[in-house]
Amino acid sequence: DQCRPTAGFAAQLKAASKRGATAVLEVRIAQAASSKRRAIMSMVEDHLSSGHKVVIFSGRRKDVEDIGARLKKLPIVKKQSLPIWAAHGGNDASERQEMVDQYMSSEVGCVLVGTGDSFGESLNMQDTDAAFFVMLPYTPGQLRQWEGRFCRLGQKRPVTIYYVIAESSVDEHIADILINKLPAVQKIVNDEELAEAQDTIAGLDNEDEIAASILAKI
């Protein structure tokens, strides 16, 4: 039930099919994102009940806006007046910086939602308890940059990073592409964190098993 996408994608897919493969992929990504929102809300609510500070990274502006709106309706957020920030590339850089400053200085549970690309290397959020990557980036470099927002000098607390993947969706195909790229990059730069990310994203110890499971769904 938590992996059921929201309605309205049939019409979008039909329209996208007339525009080409890229348009269809975008709709499929949005569809996968919508199927994860209920589960993400539940997990974030658990963290907020423990007073944790949370960051959610997506890859699409519309997804950021939707998640931000849903978070503000959570009972614990409304009851305790917990701060929620949501921003993407459509927001001015100074506005995003101000959100990060407020997030970093907050001493209560809170959530910052944004696109991974809009919160670049200069915006550090190392005072974070949990980070959710609800849309996987396409390249190891992007993944490393997203993780780098939290794991860096001056980090005040341990952070748990969640890679949220919807089963039987385009998510699995994107994850497969990323997993195949990680070993080569890790070998070149000797990056242990990327090596650990590969196993986490896969969700399986045996790479052959995950490859077979993805191929079986194609």
CSV table of C-alpha atoms in Angstrom, one decimal:
chain,number,residue,atom,x,y,z
A,1,ASP,CA,0.0,0.0,0.0
A,2,GLN,CA,2.9,2.4,0.7
A,3,CYS,CA,4.3,1.8,-2.7
A,4,ARG,CA,1.1,2.7,-4.6
A,5,PRO,CA,1.7,5.8,-6.9
A,6,THR,CA,-0.8,8.7,-6.9
A,7,ALA,CA,-3.4,8.9,-9.6
A,8,GLY,CA,-3.2,10.8,-12.9
A,9,PHE,CA,-0.1,9.2,-14.5
A,10,ALA,CA,-1.9,7.2,-17.2
A,11,ALA,CA,-2.8,10.4,-19.0
A,12,GLN,CA,0.7,11.9,-18.5
A,13,LEU,CA,2.3,8.7,-19.9
A,14,LYS,CA,0.0,8.8,-22.9
A,15,ALA,CA,0.9,12.4,-23.6
A,16,ALA,CA,4.6,11.8,-23.0
A,17,SER,CA,4.7,8.8,-25.4
A,18,LYS,CA,4.0,11.3,-28.2
A,19,ARG,CA,7.0,13.4,-27.2
A,20,GLY,CA,9.6,10.7,-27.0
A,21,ALA,CA,11.6,8.5,-24.7
A,22,THR,CA,13.0,11.3,-22.5
A,23,ALA,CA,9.5,12.6,-21.7
A,24,VAL,CA,8.3,9.1,-20.8
A,25,LEU,CA,11.3,8.6,-18.5
A,26,GLU,CA,10.5,11.9,-16.7
A,27,VAL,CA,7.0,10.7,-16.1
A,28,ARG,CA,8.1,7.3,-14.9
A,29,ILE,CA,10.6,9.0,-12.5
A,30,ALA,CA,7.8,11.2,-11.2
A,31,GLN,CA,5.5,8.2,-10.8
A,32,ALA,CA,8.1,6.3,-8.8
A,33,ALA,CA,8.7,9.3,-6.6
A,34,SER,CA,4.9,9.6,-5.9
A,35,SER,CA,4.8,5.9,-4.8
A,36,LYS,CA,7.4,6.6,-2.1
A,37,ARG,CA,5.9,9.6,-0.4
A,38,ARG,CA,3.7,7.8,2.1
A,39,ALA,CA,6.6,5.6,3.3
A,40,ILE,CA,8.9,8.6,3.5
A,41,MET,CA,6.4,10.6,5.5
A,42,SER,CA,6.2,7.8,8.0
A,43,MET,CA,10.0,7.5,8.3
A,44,VAL,CA,10.5,11.2,8.7
A,45,GLU,CA,7.8,11.4,11.3
A,46,ASP,CA,9.6,8.8,13.3
A,47,HIS,CA,12.8,10.9,13.2
A,48,LEU,CA,11.0,14.1,14.1
A,49,SER,CA,9.4,12.3,17.1
A,50,SER,CA,13.0,11.7,18.3
A,51,GLY,CA,13.9,15.4,17.9
A,52,HIS,CA,16.0,14.7,14.8
A,53,LYS,CA,17.0,17.1,12.1
A,54,VAL,CA,16.3,15.7,8.6
A,55,VAL,CA,17.2,16.6,5.0
A,56,ILE,CA,15.4,15.2,2.0
A,57,PHE,CA,17.0,15.4,-1.5
A,58,SER,CA,15.0,14.8,-4.6
A,59,GLY,CA,15.9,15.5,-8.3
A,60,ARG,CA,12.7,17.3,-9.4
A,61,ARG,CA,11.3,20.6,-8.3
A,62,LYS,CA,7.7,19.4,-8.3
A,63,ASP,CA,8.6,16.6,-6.0
A,64,VAL,CA,10.3,19.0,-3.6
A,65,GLU,CA,7.2,21.2,-3.5
A,66,ASP,CA,4.9,18.2,-3.0
A,67,ILE,CA,7.0,16.7,-0.2
A,68,GLY,CA,7.3,20.1,1.5
A,69,ALA,CA,3.5,20.6,1.5
A,70,ARG,CA,2.9,17.1,2.9
A,71,LEU,CA,5.4,17.5,5.7
A,72,LYS,CA,3.7,20.7,6.9
A,73,LYS,CA,0.5,18.6,7.4
A,74,LEU,CA,2.1,16.0,9.6
A,75,PRO,CA,0.5,15.9,13.1
A,76,ILE,CA,3.8,16.2,14.9
A,77,VAL,CA,4.8,19.2,12.7
A,78,LYS,CA,1.6,21.0,13.3
A,79,LYS,CA,1.4,20.2,17.1
A,80,GLN,CA,5.0,21.2,17.8
A,81,SER,CA,5.2,24.0,15.2
A,82,LEU,CA,8.4,22.3,13.8
A,83,PRO,CA,10.1,24.3,11.0
A,84,ILE,CA,9.9,22.9,7.4
A,85,TRP,CA,11.9,24.4,4.5
A,86,ALA,CA,11.6,23.5,0.9
A,87,ALA,CA,13.6,25.0,-2.0
A,88,HIS,CA,15.0,24.2,-5.4
A,89,GLY,CA,16.7,26.0,-8.3
A,90,GLY,CA,13.7,28.2,-8.7
A,91,ASN,CA,14.6,29.9,-5.4
A,92,ASP,CA,17.2,32.6,-5.2
A,93,ALA,CA,20.7,31.4,-4.0
A,94,SER,CA,20.6,33.8,-1.0
A,95,GLU,CA,17.2,32.4,0.0
A,96,ARG,CA,18.5,28.9,-0.1
A,97,GLN,CA,21.5,29.9,2.0
A,98,GLU,CA,19.2,31.5,4.5
A,99,MET,CA,17.3,28.3,4.8
A,100,VAL,CA,20.5,26.3,5.4
A,101,ASP,CA,21.6,28.8,8.0
A,102,GLN,CA,18.2,28.5,9.8
A,103,TYR,CA,18.3,24.7,9.5
A,104,MET,CA,21.9,24.5,10.9
A,105,SER,CA,21.0,26.8,13.9
A,106,SER,CA,17.8,25.0,14.7
A,107,GLU,CA,17.8,23.2,18.1
A,108,VAL,CA,14.5,21.3,17.5
A,109,GLY,CA,13.4,18.6,15.0
A,110,CYS,CA,13.1,20.1,11.5
A,111,VAL,CA,13.2,19.1,7.9
A,112,LEU,CA,14.9,20.7,4.9
A,113,VAL,CA,13.7,19.5,1.4
A,114,GLY,CA,15.5,20.4,-1.8
A,115,THR,CA,16.9,19.2,-5.1
A,116,GLY,CA,20.3,17.8,-4.7
A,117,ASP,CA,21.7,20.0,-7.4
A,118,SER,CA,20.4,23.3,-6.0
A,119,PHE,CA,22.1,22.7,-2.6
A,120,GLY,CA,25.6,22.6,-3.9
A,121,GLU,CA,29.0,22.1,-2.4
A,122,SER,CA,29.1,25.5,-0.7
A,123,LEU,CA,25.9,24.7,1.3
A,124,ASN,CA,27.0,22.4,4.1
A,125,MET,CA,24.5,20.6,6.4
A,126,GLN,CA,26.7,18.6,8.7
A,127,ASP,CA,24.4,19.0,11.6
A,128,THR,CA,22.0,16.3,10.3
A,129,ASP,CA,20.6,13.1,11.9
A,130,ALA,CA,19.0,11.6,8.8
A,131,ALA,CA,19.2,12.3,5.0
A,132,PHE,CA,16.8,10.8,2.5
A,133,PHE,CA,17.7,10.5,-1.2
A,134,VAL,CA,14.3,9.9,-2.7
A,135,MET,CA,15.5,10.2,-6.3
A,136,LEU,CA,18.8,8.7,-7.1
A,137,PRO,CA,21.3,10.8,-9.0
A,138,TYR,CA,22.5,9.4,-12.3
A,139,THR,CA,26.3,9.5,-11.7
A,140,PRO,CA,28.7,8.5,-8.8
A,141,GLY,CA,30.0,12.1,-8.8
A,142,GLN,CA,26.5,13.5,-8.0
A,143,LEU,CA,26.0,10.8,-5.4
A,144,ARG,CA,29.3,11.8,-3.8
A,145,GLN,CA,28.3,15.5,-3.8
A,146,TRP,CA,25.0,14.7,-2.2
A,147,GLU,CA,26.6,12.7,0.6
A,148,GLY,CA,29.2,15.3,1.0
A,149,ARG,CA,26.7,17.8,2.3
A,150,PHE,CA,26.5,15.9,5.5
A,151,CYS,CA,29.8,13.9,6.0
A,152,ARG,CA,32.4,16.6,6.2
A,153,LEU,CA,34.7,18.5,8.6
A,154,GLY,CA,32.8,20.0,11.5
A,155,GLN,CA,30.2,17.2,11.5
A,156,LYS,CA,28.4,17.4,14.9
A,157,ARG,CA,26.6,14.1,14.9
A,158,PRO,CA,26.4,10.7,13.1
A,159,VAL,CA,24.1,10.8,10.1
A,160,THR,CA,22.0,8.0,8.6
A,161,ILE,CA,21.6,8.2,4.8
A,162,TYR,CA,18.6,6.4,3.2
A,163,TYR,CA,18.5,5.5,-0.5
A,164,VAL,CA,14.7,5.2,-1.1
A,165,ILE,CA,13.9,2.9,-4.0
A,166,ALA,CA,10.4,1.9,-5.2
A,167,GLU,CA,10.2,-1.8,-6.2
A,168,SER,CA,9.0,-2.7,-9.7
A,169,SER,CA,9.6,0.9,-10.9
A,170,VAL,CA,12.1,2.9,-13.0
A,171,ASP,CA,13.9,3.4,-9.7
A,172,GLU,CA,15.4,-0.1,-10.0
A,173,HIS,CA,16.7,0.5,-13.5
A,174,ILE,CA,18.4,3.8,-12.4
A,175,ALA,CA,19.8,2.1,-9.3
A,176,ASP,CA,21.2,-0.7,-11.6
A,177,ILE,CA,23.0,1.9,-13.8
A,178,LEU,CA,24.4,3.7,-10.8
A,179,ILE,CA,25.5,0.4,-9.1
A,180,ASN,CA,27.4,-0.6,-12.3
A,181,LYS,CA,29.2,2.7,-12.4
A,182,LEU,CA,30.3,2.8,-8.8
A,183,PRO,CA,33.0,0.1,-8.7
A,184,ALA,CA,35.0,1.7,-11.6
A,185,VAL,CA,34.9,5.2,-9.9
A,186,GLN,CA,35.7,3.7,-6.5
A,187,LYS,CA,38.7,1.9,-8.0
A,188,ILE,CA,40.1,5.1,-9.5
A,189,VAL,CA,39.6,7.4,-6.5
A,190,ASN,CA,39.8,4.7,-3.8
A,191,ASP,CA,36.6,6.1,-2.2
A,192,GLU,CA,35.4,3.8,0.5
A,193,GLU,CA,32.2,5.6,1.0
A,194,LEU,CA,31.2,5.1,-2.6
A,195,ALA,CA,32.0,1.4,-2.2
A,196,GLU,CA,29.7,1.2,0.8
A,197,ALA,CA,27.0,3.1,-1.1
A,198,GLN,CA,27.0,0.5,-3.8
A,199,ASP,CA,26.0,-2.3,-1.4
A,200,THR,CA,23.5,-0.1,0.3
A,201,ILE,CA,21.7,0.9,-2.9
A,202,ALA,CA,21.7,-2.7,-4.1
A,203,GLY,CA,20.1,-3.9,-1.0
A,204,LEU,CA,21.6,-7.3,-1.7
A,205,ASP,CA,25.0,-8.9,-1.0
A,206,ASN,CA,25.1,-10.7,-4.3
A,207,GLU,CA,25.2,-8.3,-7.4
A,208,ASP,CA,24.1,-11.2,-9.7
A,209,GLU,CA,20.9,-11.5,-7.6
A,210,ILE,CA,19.9,-7.9,-8.0
A,211,ALA,CA,20.8,-7.9,-11.7
A,212,ALA,CA,18.6,-10.9,-12.2
A,213,SER,CA,15.8,-9.4,-10.2
A,214,ILE,CA,15.8,-6.2,-12.3
A,215,LEU,CA,16.1,-8.1,-15.6
A,216,ALA,CA,13.1,-10.3,-14.6
A,217,LYS,CA,10.9,-7.2,-14.4
A,218,ILE,CA,11.9,-5.7,-17.8
